[in-house]
Amino acid sequence: MLLKAYRLMYQAACMAAVYEENRPVCKYVHSTSRGHEAIQIAAGMQLMPWDYASPYYRDDSMLLAMGFTPYELMLQLLAKADDPASAGRSYYCHPNSLDPDKPCIPHQSSATGMQVIPATGMAQGIKYLEQSGAAVLRKGPKGEAPVVLCSLGDGSVTEGEVSEAWQSAVLWELPIIYLVQDNEWGISVSADEARAMDAYEYAAGFKGMERMRVDGSDFEECLHAMNAAISYVRQERKPILVHACVPLLGHHTSGVRKEWYRPADDLALHGAKDPLPLLRMRLLETGMSADALLSLEADIRKNIDLDFDRAKEAPEPLADTVNQHVFAPATVTAEKGIRMPEAGTKVMMVDAALHAVEEILHDFREAIFFGQDVGGRLGGVFREAATLAEKFGDNRVYNTAIQEAYIIGSTSGLSAVGVKPIVEIQFADYLYPGFNQLVTEISKSCYLSAGKFPVQTLVRIPIGAYGGGGPYHSGSVESTLLSIKGIKVVYPSNAADMKGLMKAAFLDPNPVVMLEHKGLYWSKVPGTQGAITVEPAKDYVIPLGKGRVVQSAHPRDVKKGDTICIITYGMGVYWSLAAAAAFPGQVEIIDLRTLFPLDEELVFNTVNKHGKCLVLTEEQLNNSFAQAFAGRIQRNCFKSLDAPVFTLGALDLPAVPMNVILENAMLPNPEKVRAVIKELLAY
C-alpha cells in the first residue's frame, strides 16, 4: 500500500514539474496537488466503483488514485479533443466520469464551494433510492452501499451555500464525507484574514456532523483516517467532516505565482511538511533500498515525459464540434395524446398542474417533489401541491428550509444518481439566491461533460403580478433566466397547456424552468376565464418549443393587408384577446408557450403573413427578452414588414409597487394594447 501510494505521489510530483518546465505549452490555467497528495491519495485509493465523488480543481492526485492515467489528465490540461471529461471544453482537473471501474463523478465546476450542494444532492438521492428500493441504485458486488465524497478547500467553507448543504446533510442524515483540505491560503488571502475558525471548528455548529482532524502530510495517518471516515458513512449512513491540514507547495494556479504574495518563511514552513519526502523516508524505514526507489522514480519520470509528449501531439478539437452537447436530445418531439377528452371536465391551471405532478409521481417511482411549503401540512402556498404528500409519502413530497440555492443546486446531484426531481421556488422574486447553482452547475453540466451529465430537473416558479402582491411577490424574471444558456424556459397560459407542457418538461432530460402565472392559477383576474380548459388526458404532451395560434385573423382582412399579429405569452394572451375584440378579424395572436426553445418558424411565418407585429410582455420592457426577440423578428422578416416591430411591456421600474393603482399604472392592460393595435393598423 505504501509503495503504491508513493508511485502515485511521485507521478503527481513529476506531472507538476513537467507542467512548470513547459509553461508555454501548458498555456491554459491549471492547479496541481503539490502538498495535498497524501490525503488525496488516501481518499482516492479507498473509494469504490459504486461510490460517487465530487473533487475540486486541485485534486489531480486523488484522480490518479481513482485510476485515471496521467495521459488522460494531460489531455484535459491541454484541452485536447480526446480529453475524456470535456472534449477540450473545461480546465485541468475538472473531471466527470461514467467509467464503471471508477467512482461516478458528475460535472465539476471551478466556482469554489459550489460543488458542495450538488454533492449533497447526490447523497440525498442515494438515501431516497435506498428507501424506495430502486433498482438504479449503484451497489457493490455484495450489496455494499455507496457513499459520496465531496472534496473542497478550506477557503470555500466560508461560502453560504456550504452552510445550506451541511444543514441538509445533518437534518436528513445523508451518506456523505466532506473532505476539507486546509492549506491556509485562498489565493493571496491568508487564513487569518478570511476566517474566524477553521472548518473543523465551524462544523461543530452542525449538530449531527461527525468530525475528525488529520495531518494531511502523513500518508499513513491519512489512510487510517479516510478508512475510518468512509467506513463510518458506509455503515451509519450519516455525514462526516474530515479536516486535513496540508501544505501548499505549488502555485495557486499556473497564472498566479506563489512568490508574488507568499513570504519566504511561509514557503519554507510549508516545504518542511512536503508529504513526498516524508513517505519516501517511511519506505526506506520499512526496508526498501534507496537504489530501488531511485530506479522507480526514474521510470516514473520517463513515462510522464513520454505521456506529455504524446498529449502534446494529440489532435485539437474540431471547430465544428463547438455547438455539440448543449442539450441532450429531447424526449417529447411531437404533440401526442388527447387534448380535449369527450367526457373531460374543465379545470383551473393550478389543478391541471397538481394533477400532472400527481400522475408523474404515480408513474415514476424515481420522481420526487420538494420545496418551500409543498409538504403535507400546507400543500403549497397556492395549494398547487395539495394532498400529494398524503398520497405519496413524506419521503417523496416534502418541505425544505428557505434555501433556494440548495433547492435548485441539489437537483444536479439528484439527477446524477438517477432521481428525477421536481422542485419549487415559492415566488419568482426569490429565485436569485439559487441563480449561482442554476448558472454555475446546472446549465453547464451537459456541455462541459460532453453530454455525459445532462441534468434532468423541473423547476417550478410561480410568477407575475396581480391584485397588489407587492414588490417581492410580483416580479417577472424571464429575461434574466433566458440569459442563461443550457436551460429551457416554459410559460403556459391555460390549463391544457400547463398539463401538456408539465409532462413534457418532466420527461425532458435537460433542466427546465416552468413559469406559472399566479394570476392565471384560479383565473381570478377579469378576462382570464379562458385559462380554464378541459383537462387533457393523462398521456397528453406538448413538445417544448411549439407555439400556438390563439386567434387567427380573418382571411379577408389578411388579403386586404389590414391585419397585425401579436406575439406574446402568459397574461399577455388575455390582454391581447380583450384588446383585439375592438378590431374583429384584424388581429392574429400567437402564444409562445415556450420561451426557450422558441417557435421561430411559427412566429416568422405569421409576421411575414401580416407585415405588422407587436411583441407583448409583462416584464419591464427596456433590455428585455421581448425587445431582443423583436430585433430578431425585424432582421428575419424585414422584407415583409410594413411597420417597425412594436413592443409593449411594463414600465421600467425597479419593482412592482404594492398599491393596486400604481400596479395597474405600471403593467400593460387591454387599453394600452388597443392603443398600440390602432397605431400599428394605421401605418
XYZ file of C-alpha atoms in Angstrom:
683
model
C 0.000 0.000 0.000
C 2.811 2.429 0.887
C 4.676 1.674 -2.336
C 1.545 2.104 -4.445
C 0.890 5.428 -2.725
C 4.458 6.550 -3.373
C 4.164 5.679 -7.067
C 1.057 7.830 -7.326
C 2.580 10.635 -5.287
C 5.729 10.695 -7.369
C 3.653 10.637 -10.553
C 1.780 13.722 -9.349
C 5.024 15.494 -8.452
C 6.559 14.711 -11.848
C 3.439 15.930 -13.626
C 3.587 19.233 -11.738
C 7.264 19.572 -12.596
C 6.690 18.851 -16.284
C 3.883 21.393 -16.439
C 6.124 24.007 -14.838
C 9.002 23.213 -17.191
C 6.690 23.575 -20.204
C 4.743 26.691 -19.300
C 4.453 27.974 -22.899
C 2.870 24.648 -23.904
C 0.663 24.409 -20.795
C -0.990 27.686 -21.685
C -4.378 27.005 -20.116
C -4.747 27.862 -16.446
C -4.293 24.930 -14.075
C -3.579 23.984 -10.485
C -1.821 20.916 -9.115
C -1.998 18.968 -5.878
C 1.600 19.545 -4.715
C 1.466 19.353 -0.915
C -2.028 17.831 -0.856
C -1.049 14.442 -2.270
C -1.182 12.308 0.895
C -4.792 12.982 1.854
C -5.953 12.905 -1.759
C -4.335 9.541 -2.499
C -5.592 8.092 0.774
C -9.119 9.101 -0.205
C -8.977 8.100 -3.862
C -7.479 4.663 -3.185
C -10.336 3.704 -0.845
C -13.325 4.819 -2.884
C -15.107 2.018 -4.695
C -16.540 1.983 -8.251
C -20.083 2.117 -6.822
C -19.315 5.327 -4.915
C -19.693 8.949 -6.020
C -17.157 11.743 -5.862
C -17.036 15.485 -6.257
C -13.376 16.572 -6.441
C -12.195 20.145 -6.687
C -9.733 21.787 -9.034
C -6.573 20.814 -7.083
C -7.349 17.093 -6.804
C -5.217 15.528 -9.542
C -3.554 13.139 -7.046
C -6.991 11.922 -5.994
C -7.873 11.282 -9.619
C -4.683 9.285 -10.150
C -5.566 7.211 -7.085
C -9.035 6.552 -8.511
C -7.473 5.108 -11.642
C -7.225 7.998 -14.084
C -3.970 7.927 -16.062
C -1.528 10.817 -16.317
C -2.148 10.854 -20.067
C -5.905 11.300 -19.586
C -5.315 14.207 -17.239
C -2.812 15.769 -19.625
C -5.353 15.657 -22.442
C -7.580 17.843 -20.291
C -4.646 20.060 -19.283
C -4.002 20.819 -22.961
C -7.739 20.941 -23.881
C -7.410 18.240 -26.495
C -10.216 16.638 -28.460
C -9.711 13.297 -26.715
C -9.989 14.786 -23.233
C -12.277 12.111 -21.750
C -14.031 14.526 -19.431
C -14.986 17.538 -21.524
C -13.571 17.069 -25.053
C -11.471 20.199 -24.653
C -14.147 22.378 -23.090
C -13.000 22.669 -19.488
C -9.980 23.115 -17.245
C -7.420 20.665 -15.946
C -8.621 18.554 -13.036
C -12.288 19.277 -13.720
C -13.320 15.652 -14.165
C -16.520 13.869 -14.904
C -16.771 10.171 -15.443
C -19.231 7.346 -16.011
C -16.461 4.748 -16.130
C -17.883 1.652 -14.385
C -14.441 0.892 -12.922
C -14.247 4.232 -11.106
C -16.453 6.236 -8.763
C -19.100 8.202 -10.619
C -18.062 11.846 -10.959
C -20.625 14.319 -12.351
C -19.656 17.643 -13.907
C -17.359 19.702 -11.668
C -17.207 23.485 -11.872
C -14.473 25.924 -10.891
C -16.605 28.005 -8.534
C -15.226 27.404 -5.048
C -17.636 25.661 -2.732
C -20.376 25.398 -5.345
C -19.866 21.633 -5.665
C -20.969 21.047 -2.066
C -24.693 21.419 -2.828
C -24.728 19.107 -5.888
C -22.619 16.577 -3.966
C -25.053 16.705 -1.059
C -27.846 16.285 -3.592
C -26.192 13.027 -4.671
C -26.305 11.809 -1.076
C -29.918 12.962 -0.812
C -30.728 10.940 -3.912
C -28.897 7.868 -2.652
C -30.904 7.946 0.570
C -34.169 8.169 -1.353
C -33.190 5.311 -3.672
C -32.264 3.186 -0.658
C -35.611 3.916 0.998
C -37.561 3.126 -2.150
C -35.574 0.028 -3.096
C -34.918 1.418 -6.573
C -33.013 -0.767 -8.998
C -30.995 2.181 -10.326
C -29.058 2.488 -7.038
C -25.388 1.605 -7.538
C -24.193 -1.058 -5.090
C -21.115 -3.150 -4.550
C -20.935 -6.842 -5.580
C -22.045 -7.868 -2.083
C -24.693 -5.193 -1.808
C -22.364 -2.610 -0.291
C -23.980 0.804 -0.003
C -22.471 3.759 -1.900
C -21.051 6.869 -0.276
C -20.380 10.345 -1.603
C -17.028 12.079 -1.179
C -17.089 15.862 -1.523
C -13.654 17.475 -1.617
C -13.140 21.199 -1.066
C -10.592 23.734 0.094
C -10.965 25.347 3.499
C -11.323 28.822 1.987
C -14.575 27.789 0.313
C -16.157 26.764 3.621
C -16.969 30.419 4.246
C -19.416 30.301 1.315
C -23.034 30.470 2.432
C -24.011 27.610 0.135
C -21.749 25.263 2.111
C -23.872 26.029 5.157
C -27.069 25.227 3.239
C -25.621 21.867 2.206
C -24.364 20.955 5.672
C -27.706 21.866 7.228
C -29.437 19.497 4.825
C -26.866 16.736 5.316
C -27.237 16.630 9.095
C -31.007 17.210 9.057
C -31.637 14.306 6.674
C -28.680 12.150 7.819
C -27.109 11.803 4.401
C -24.233 9.421 3.491
C -21.524 11.937 2.585
C -17.912 12.660 3.532
C -16.808 16.292 3.355
C -13.036 16.264 2.890
C -11.708 19.753 3.617
C -8.114 20.357 2.547
C -6.794 23.283 4.576
C -3.585 24.856 3.277
C -4.329 28.207 4.985
C -4.392 30.158 1.743
C -7.175 31.350 -0.551
C -5.067 32.753 -3.396
C -3.374 35.666 -1.578
C -5.824 35.748 1.326
C -4.407 34.125 4.429
C -6.456 32.108 6.882
C -6.147 34.866 9.482
C -7.720 37.342 7.087
C -10.513 35.112 5.832
C -11.986 33.194 8.743
C -12.737 33.278 12.436
C -12.437 29.485 12.690
C -11.362 26.572 10.543
C -13.705 24.020 9.015
C -13.371 21.579 11.922
C -14.422 24.237 14.401
C -17.182 25.521 12.139
C -18.642 22.052 11.669
C -19.182 21.763 15.431
C -22.204 24.020 14.978
C -23.917 21.442 12.737
C -25.465 19.040 15.217
C -25.080 15.509 13.929
C -21.944 16.117 11.828
C -19.144 13.800 12.942
C -15.682 15.383 12.700
C -12.054 14.413 12.633
C -8.740 16.207 12.160
C -5.835 14.665 10.321
C -2.263 15.624 9.459
C -2.553 15.819 5.701
C 1.209 15.382 5.250
C 1.342 11.945 6.879
C 0.116 9.348 4.400
C -0.400 6.553 6.915
C -2.401 8.800 9.209
C -4.453 9.948 6.212
C -5.027 6.343 5.120
C -6.368 5.333 8.535
C -8.479 8.497 8.829
C -10.101 8.087 5.432
C -10.710 4.403 6.072
C -12.491 5.296 9.308
C -14.496 8.081 7.649
C -15.585 6.013 4.652
C -16.441 3.025 6.845
C -18.484 5.227 9.186
C -20.562 6.675 6.359
C -20.913 3.349 4.570
C -22.307 1.737 7.719
C -24.049 4.542 9.625
C -25.363 6.483 6.575
C -24.614 9.830 8.242
C -22.333 12.739 7.276
C -18.787 13.264 8.484
C -16.226 16.024 8.014
C -12.521 15.262 7.645
C -10.339 18.331 8.169
C -6.873 17.752 6.700
C -4.099 20.266 7.378
C -1.896 20.287 4.268
C 0.975 22.350 2.914
C 0.611 24.327 -0.295
C 3.748 23.679 -2.319
C 2.610 24.671 -5.788
C 1.288 27.919 -7.159
C -2.335 28.842 -6.609
C -2.655 28.412 -10.358
C -0.220 28.490 -13.226
C -1.118 32.157 -13.665
C -0.979 33.233 -10.007
C 2.551 32.531 -8.799
C 3.238 31.754 -5.139
C 6.260 34.048 -4.966
C 4.082 37.049 -5.764
C 2.362 37.058 -2.393
C 3.846 34.432 -0.035
C 6.847 35.374 2.132
C 9.932 33.166 2.197
C 9.355 31.974 5.763
C 5.862 30.759 4.860
C 7.170 28.870 1.828
C 9.872 27.263 3.974
C 7.359 26.271 6.655
C 5.136 24.568 4.103
C 8.131 22.964 2.365
C 9.133 21.228 5.582
C 5.810 19.366 5.526
C 6.133 18.040 1.974
C 4.431 14.594 2.052
C 6.617 13.207 -0.750
C 9.975 13.057 1.101
C 8.138 12.051 4.270
C 6.640 8.995 2.550
C 9.980 8.244 0.855
C 11.667 8.229 4.232
C 8.995 5.896 5.575
C 9.598 3.466 2.706
C 13.314 3.432 3.477
C 12.460 2.707 7.112
C 10.421 -0.331 6.041
C 13.454 -1.810 4.285
C 13.142 -0.636 0.708
C 16.511 0.204 -0.779
C 17.478 3.658 -1.940
C 18.599 2.227 -5.300
C 15.207 0.630 -5.849
C 13.490 3.925 -5.131
C 15.805 5.807 -7.473
C 15.080 3.307 -10.235
C 11.350 3.572 -9.603
C 11.496 7.378 -9.695
C 13.485 7.382 -12.945
C 10.947 5.096 -14.615
C 8.041 7.242 -13.456
C 9.648 10.445 -14.727
C 10.433 8.801 -18.069
C 6.841 7.659 -18.503
C 5.464 11.055 -17.507
C 7.691 12.701 -20.128
C 6.500 10.219 -22.747
C 2.847 10.793 -21.812
C 3.318 14.543 -22.022
C 4.946 14.316 -25.444
C 2.079 12.123 -26.625
C -0.525 14.507 -25.199
C 1.109 17.451 -26.977
C 0.678 15.670 -30.293
C -2.918 14.629 -29.667
C -5.457 16.236 -32.011
C -7.162 19.508 -31.199
C -10.979 19.693 -31.148
C -12.581 20.475 -34.490
C -14.197 23.894 -34.631
C -17.469 22.447 -35.855
C -17.895 20.498 -32.591
C -18.300 23.683 -30.556
C -22.114 23.518 -30.656
C -22.364 19.891 -29.602
C -23.861 18.770 -26.270
C -25.592 21.994 -25.252
C -28.652 19.824 -24.606
C -29.375 16.128 -24.606
C -31.922 15.141 -27.294
C -35.480 15.944 -26.228
C -37.728 13.031 -25.328
C -41.004 14.627 -26.451
C -40.778 15.810 -30.060
C -44.435 15.836 -31.136
C -47.798 16.655 -29.610
C -49.394 13.394 -28.523
C -52.406 12.268 -26.564
C -55.880 13.701 -26.243
C -56.062 17.428 -25.509
C -59.874 17.543 -25.115
C -61.337 14.208 -23.997
C -65.024 13.857 -24.864
C -66.073 13.310 -21.266
C -63.480 15.708 -19.892
C -64.187 18.313 -17.251
C -62.878 21.835 -17.077
C -60.113 22.607 -14.592
C -58.204 25.656 -13.482
C -54.499 25.937 -14.219
C -53.494 25.230 -10.623
C -55.433 21.964 -10.669
C -54.025 20.961 -14.049
C -50.540 21.397 -12.592
C -51.455 19.453 -9.458
C -52.910 16.593 -11.470
C -49.896 16.496 -13.783
C -47.484 16.161 -10.869
C -49.694 13.545 -9.223
C -49.696 11.462 -12.395
C -45.923 11.827 -12.718
C -45.341 10.691 -9.133
C -47.658 7.752 -9.701
C -45.926 6.633 -12.903
C -42.278 7.291 -11.964
C -41.033 5.899 -8.664
C -37.788 7.811 -9.106
C -39.662 11.153 -9.133
C -39.740 13.346 -6.023
C -41.152 16.819 -5.335
C -39.800 19.249 -2.751
C -39.545 22.943 -1.983
C -40.789 25.539 0.448
C -44.179 24.645 1.991
C -45.114 21.987 -0.566
C -45.282 19.272 2.092
C -48.368 17.735 3.617
C -49.073 20.400 6.212
C -49.871 23.115 3.642
C -49.527 21.642 0.160
C -48.082 24.817 -1.320
C -48.980 28.442 -0.703
C -51.146 28.263 -3.834
C -52.398 24.752 -2.978
C -50.528 23.571 -6.044
C -49.246 20.532 -4.124
C -52.357 19.814 -2.051
C -52.766 16.137 -0.991
C -49.559 14.988 -2.733
C -47.635 14.248 0.473
C -50.561 12.306 1.876
C -50.784 10.232 -1.312
C -47.087 9.594 -1.910
C -45.421 9.930 1.484
C -43.145 12.433 3.168
C -40.076 10.846 1.602
C -41.280 11.858 -1.880
C -43.099 15.154 -1.273
C -41.617 17.321 1.442
C -40.705 20.761 2.711
C -37.272 22.313 2.668
C -35.808 25.224 4.545
C -35.596 28.656 2.911
C -32.676 27.531 0.788
C -33.199 28.443 -2.845
C -29.597 27.576 -3.693
C -29.953 24.115 -2.215
C -33.383 23.515 -3.734
C -32.059 24.223 -7.223
C -28.467 23.008 -6.955
C -29.266 19.695 -5.298
C -31.172 18.634 -8.407
C -27.856 18.327 -10.238
C -26.702 15.661 -7.797
C -30.108 14.023 -7.624
C -30.180 13.691 -11.405
C -26.677 12.203 -11.434
C -27.722 9.284 -9.226
C -30.926 8.588 -11.163
C -33.573 10.514 -9.224
C -35.947 12.727 -11.238
C -36.611 15.838 -9.144
C -39.416 18.376 -9.379
C -38.708 21.385 -7.166
C -40.411 24.666 -6.459
C -39.206 28.173 -5.705
C -42.071 29.882 -3.903
C -42.023 33.166 -5.855
C -40.059 34.317 -8.880
C -38.654 37.216 -6.853
C -36.808 34.685 -4.670
C -35.125 32.836 -7.495
C -31.936 34.887 -7.277
C -30.264 33.067 -4.340
C -30.489 29.947 -6.498
C -29.036 31.603 -9.560
C -25.482 30.656 -8.674
C -26.307 26.962 -8.879
C -28.504 27.338 -11.950
C -25.761 29.133 -13.883
C -22.603 27.554 -12.496
C -23.609 23.945 -12.089
C -26.840 23.006 -13.822
C -26.751 24.926 -17.103
C -23.156 23.961 -17.930
C -23.262 20.303 -16.926
C -24.287 18.730 -20.219
C -21.964 20.888 -22.314
C -18.862 20.626 -20.127
C -19.289 16.884 -19.640
C -19.540 16.383 -23.426
C -23.083 15.105 -22.997
C -22.450 12.611 -20.180
C -24.296 14.529 -17.456
C -27.357 16.432 -18.630
C -29.340 17.500 -15.567
C -32.910 16.252 -15.652
C -34.770 18.654 -13.404
C -38.043 20.556 -13.443
C -38.026 23.840 -11.504
C -41.490 25.313 -10.913
C -41.734 29.048 -10.231
C -44.962 31.000 -9.592
C -44.575 34.362 -11.330
C -46.332 37.575 -12.238
C -48.317 40.454 -10.788
C -51.961 40.909 -9.890
C -54.053 42.301 -7.057
C -51.406 44.119 -5.032
C -48.867 41.371 -4.490
C -46.205 43.987 -3.931
C -42.558 44.384 -4.866
C -41.304 40.984 -3.681
C -44.117 38.714 -4.827
C -44.988 40.073 -8.272
C -41.828 40.186 -10.319
C -41.116 38.734 -13.754
C -37.748 37.048 -14.295
C -37.901 35.519 -17.762
C -35.292 37.804 -19.338
C -32.851 37.006 -16.563
C -33.482 33.287 -16.995
C -33.198 33.497 -20.766
C -29.728 34.997 -20.460
C -28.585 31.574 -19.198
C -27.563 29.174 -21.939
C -28.216 25.490 -21.283
C -31.677 25.655 -19.698
C -35.178 25.607 -21.160
C -37.935 28.019 -20.095
C -41.656 27.247 -20.353
C -44.561 29.657 -19.706
C -48.074 28.174 -20.147
C -51.192 30.363 -20.291
C -54.012 27.833 -19.804
C -54.782 24.569 -18.044
C -54.408 22.288 -21.081
C -51.013 23.732 -21.942
C -49.998 23.622 -18.280
C -50.541 19.879 -18.111
C -49.104 19.027 -21.522
C -46.021 21.151 -21.004
C -45.531 19.958 -17.414
C -45.392 16.352 -18.584
C -43.012 17.153 -21.446
C -40.800 19.253 -19.169
C -40.527 16.412 -16.682
C -39.673 13.910 -19.416
C -37.053 16.192 -20.960
C -33.517 15.060 -19.998
C -32.440 18.705 -19.635
C -33.077 21.375 -16.988
C -36.447 23.064 -17.491
C -37.804 26.078 -15.610
C -41.606 26.330 -15.699
C -43.005 29.804 -15.047
C -46.592 29.642 -13.772
C -48.537 32.913 -13.580
C -50.209 33.318 -10.200
C -52.954 35.450 -11.723
C -53.917 32.598 -14.037
C -53.861 29.810 -11.429
C -57.511 30.370 -10.493
C -58.479 32.859 -13.261
C -59.323 35.465 -10.640
C -58.174 38.293 -12.898
C -61.082 39.605 -15.039
C -60.857 38.386 -18.615
C -58.804 35.273 -17.859
C -61.594 32.686 -17.817
C -60.073 31.245 -20.973
C -57.271 29.803 -18.843
C -59.830 27.288 -17.541
C -59.968 24.452 -20.070
C -60.999 20.849 -20.379
C -58.308 18.775 -18.706
C -56.288 16.753 -21.203
C -55.884 13.009 -20.913
C -53.074 11.522 -18.868
C -50.967 10.797 -21.951
C -51.134 14.330 -23.383
C -47.800 16.062 -24.006
C -46.736 19.188 -25.887
C -43.173 19.380 -27.241
C -41.156 22.266 -25.867
C -40.612 24.943 -28.496
C -44.017 24.821 -30.187
C -46.244 27.904 -30.060
C -49.998 28.039 -30.538
C -52.300 30.204 -32.644
C -54.767 31.544 -30.062
C -56.735 33.624 -32.530
C -56.499 33.866 -36.301
C -57.143 36.966 -38.380
C -59.868 36.706 -41.000
C -58.517 35.719 -44.428
C -60.483 38.589 -45.964
C -58.647 41.148 -43.828
C -55.317 39.406 -44.380
C -55.826 39.656 -48.140
C -56.611 43.379 -47.798
C -53.359 43.869 -45.865
C -55.304 45.213 -42.907
C -54.109 42.912 -40.124
C -51.441 42.637 -37.457
C -50.119 39.842 -35.272
C -49.345 39.864 -31.554
C -46.587 37.628 -30.226
C -46.991 37.076 -26.500
C -47.265 34.589 -23.632
C -48.720 34.257 -20.143
C -51.035 37.092 -19.105
C -50.281 38.818 -22.401
C -52.570 36.329 -24.139
C -55.597 37.663 -22.275
C -54.686 41.319 -22.635
C -54.379 40.646 -26.370
C -57.718 38.858 -26.630
C -59.514 41.643 -24.772
C -57.892 44.349 -26.893
C -58.435 42.504 -30.187
C -62.191 42.404 -29.602
C -62.292 46.028 -30.786
C -60.727 45.001 -34.132
C -62.690 41.939 -35.306
C -60.856 39.854 -37.892
C -57.768 42.067 -37.867
C -55.620 40.579 -35.088
C -53.836 37.229 -35.007
C -52.462 36.167 -31.614
C -49.591 33.748 -31.057
C -48.960 32.241 -27.620
C -45.291 31.264 -27.495
C -45.850 28.783 -24.628
C -42.095 28.072 -24.526
C -39.629 30.961 -24.344
C -36.641 28.711 -24.987
C -36.594 26.934 -27.310
C -38.689 29.379 -29.341
C -41.045 28.508 -32.153
C -39.362 30.955 -34.516
C -40.792 29.240 -37.577
C -44.362 29.925 -36.440
C -43.526 33.487 -35.447
C -41.645 34.427 -38.597
C -44.270 32.878 -40.865
C -47.007 34.744 -39.012
C -45.176 38.054 -39.164
C -44.440 37.596 -42.873
C -48.150 36.954 -43.465
C -49.301 40.159 -41.747
C -46.370 42.558 -42.141
C -47.116 44.198 -38.790
C -46.208 42.810 -35.389
C -46.447 43.614 -31.686
C -44.352 41.712 -29.131
C -46.144 41.933 -25.782
C -44.691 41.081 -22.361
C -45.486 41.648 -18.694
C -41.834 42.366 -17.950
C -40.245 45.765 -17.711
C -39.510 46.483 -21.333
C -36.050 48.006 -21.537
C -33.382 45.391 -22.407
C -35.947 42.610 -22.070
C -36.436 39.302 -23.866
C -39.317 40.964 -25.757
C -37.068 43.673 -27.143
C -34.379 41.184 -28.114
C -36.913 38.965 -29.866
C -38.386 41.978 -31.651
C -34.929 42.629 -33.041
C -34.675 39.081 -34.377
C -38.104 39.372 -35.949
C -37.100 42.640 -37.593
C -33.953 41.072 -39.037
C -35.607 37.888 -40.309
C -38.833 39.441 -41.604
C -37.529 42.801 -42.791
C -38.657 42.428 -46.402
C -42.222 41.644 -45.341
C -42.630 44.395 -42.752
C -44.898 47.360 -43.356
C -44.059 48.922 -39.988
C -41.387 48.653 -37.295
C -41.841 45.752 -34.900
C -43.594 47.267 -31.898
C -43.015 46.197 -28.295
C -45.096 46.759 -25.200
C -44.323 45.833 -21.624
C -44.345 47.129 -18.076
C -42.837 50.455 -17.150
C -39.117 50.377 -16.435
C -39.398 50.480 -12.653
C -37.220 48.629 -10.108
C -40.179 46.697 -8.694
C -43.923 46.244 -8.890
C -45.461 48.702 -6.404
C -47.883 47.445 -3.762
C -50.779 49.847 -4.297
C -53.107 48.448 -6.965
C -53.496 51.849 -8.648
C -49.718 52.059 -9.035
C -49.511 48.389 -10.034
C -52.076 48.914 -12.782
C -50.246 52.006 -13.971
C -47.053 50.008 -14.310
C -48.398 46.939 -16.108
C -49.747 46.545 -19.632
C -53.519 46.163 -19.912
C -56.128 45.801 -22.686
C -56.440 49.588 -23.072
C -52.712 50.010 -23.650
C -52.695 47.096 -26.089
C -55.674 48.548 -28.009
C -53.806 51.815 -28.443
C -50.809 50.039 -29.946
C -53.002 47.929 -32.253
C -54.684 51.076 -33.506
C -51.327 52.739 -34.133
C -49.970 49.688 -35.977
C -53.031 49.302 -38.170
C -52.737 52.960 -39.150
C -49.194 52.505 -40.565
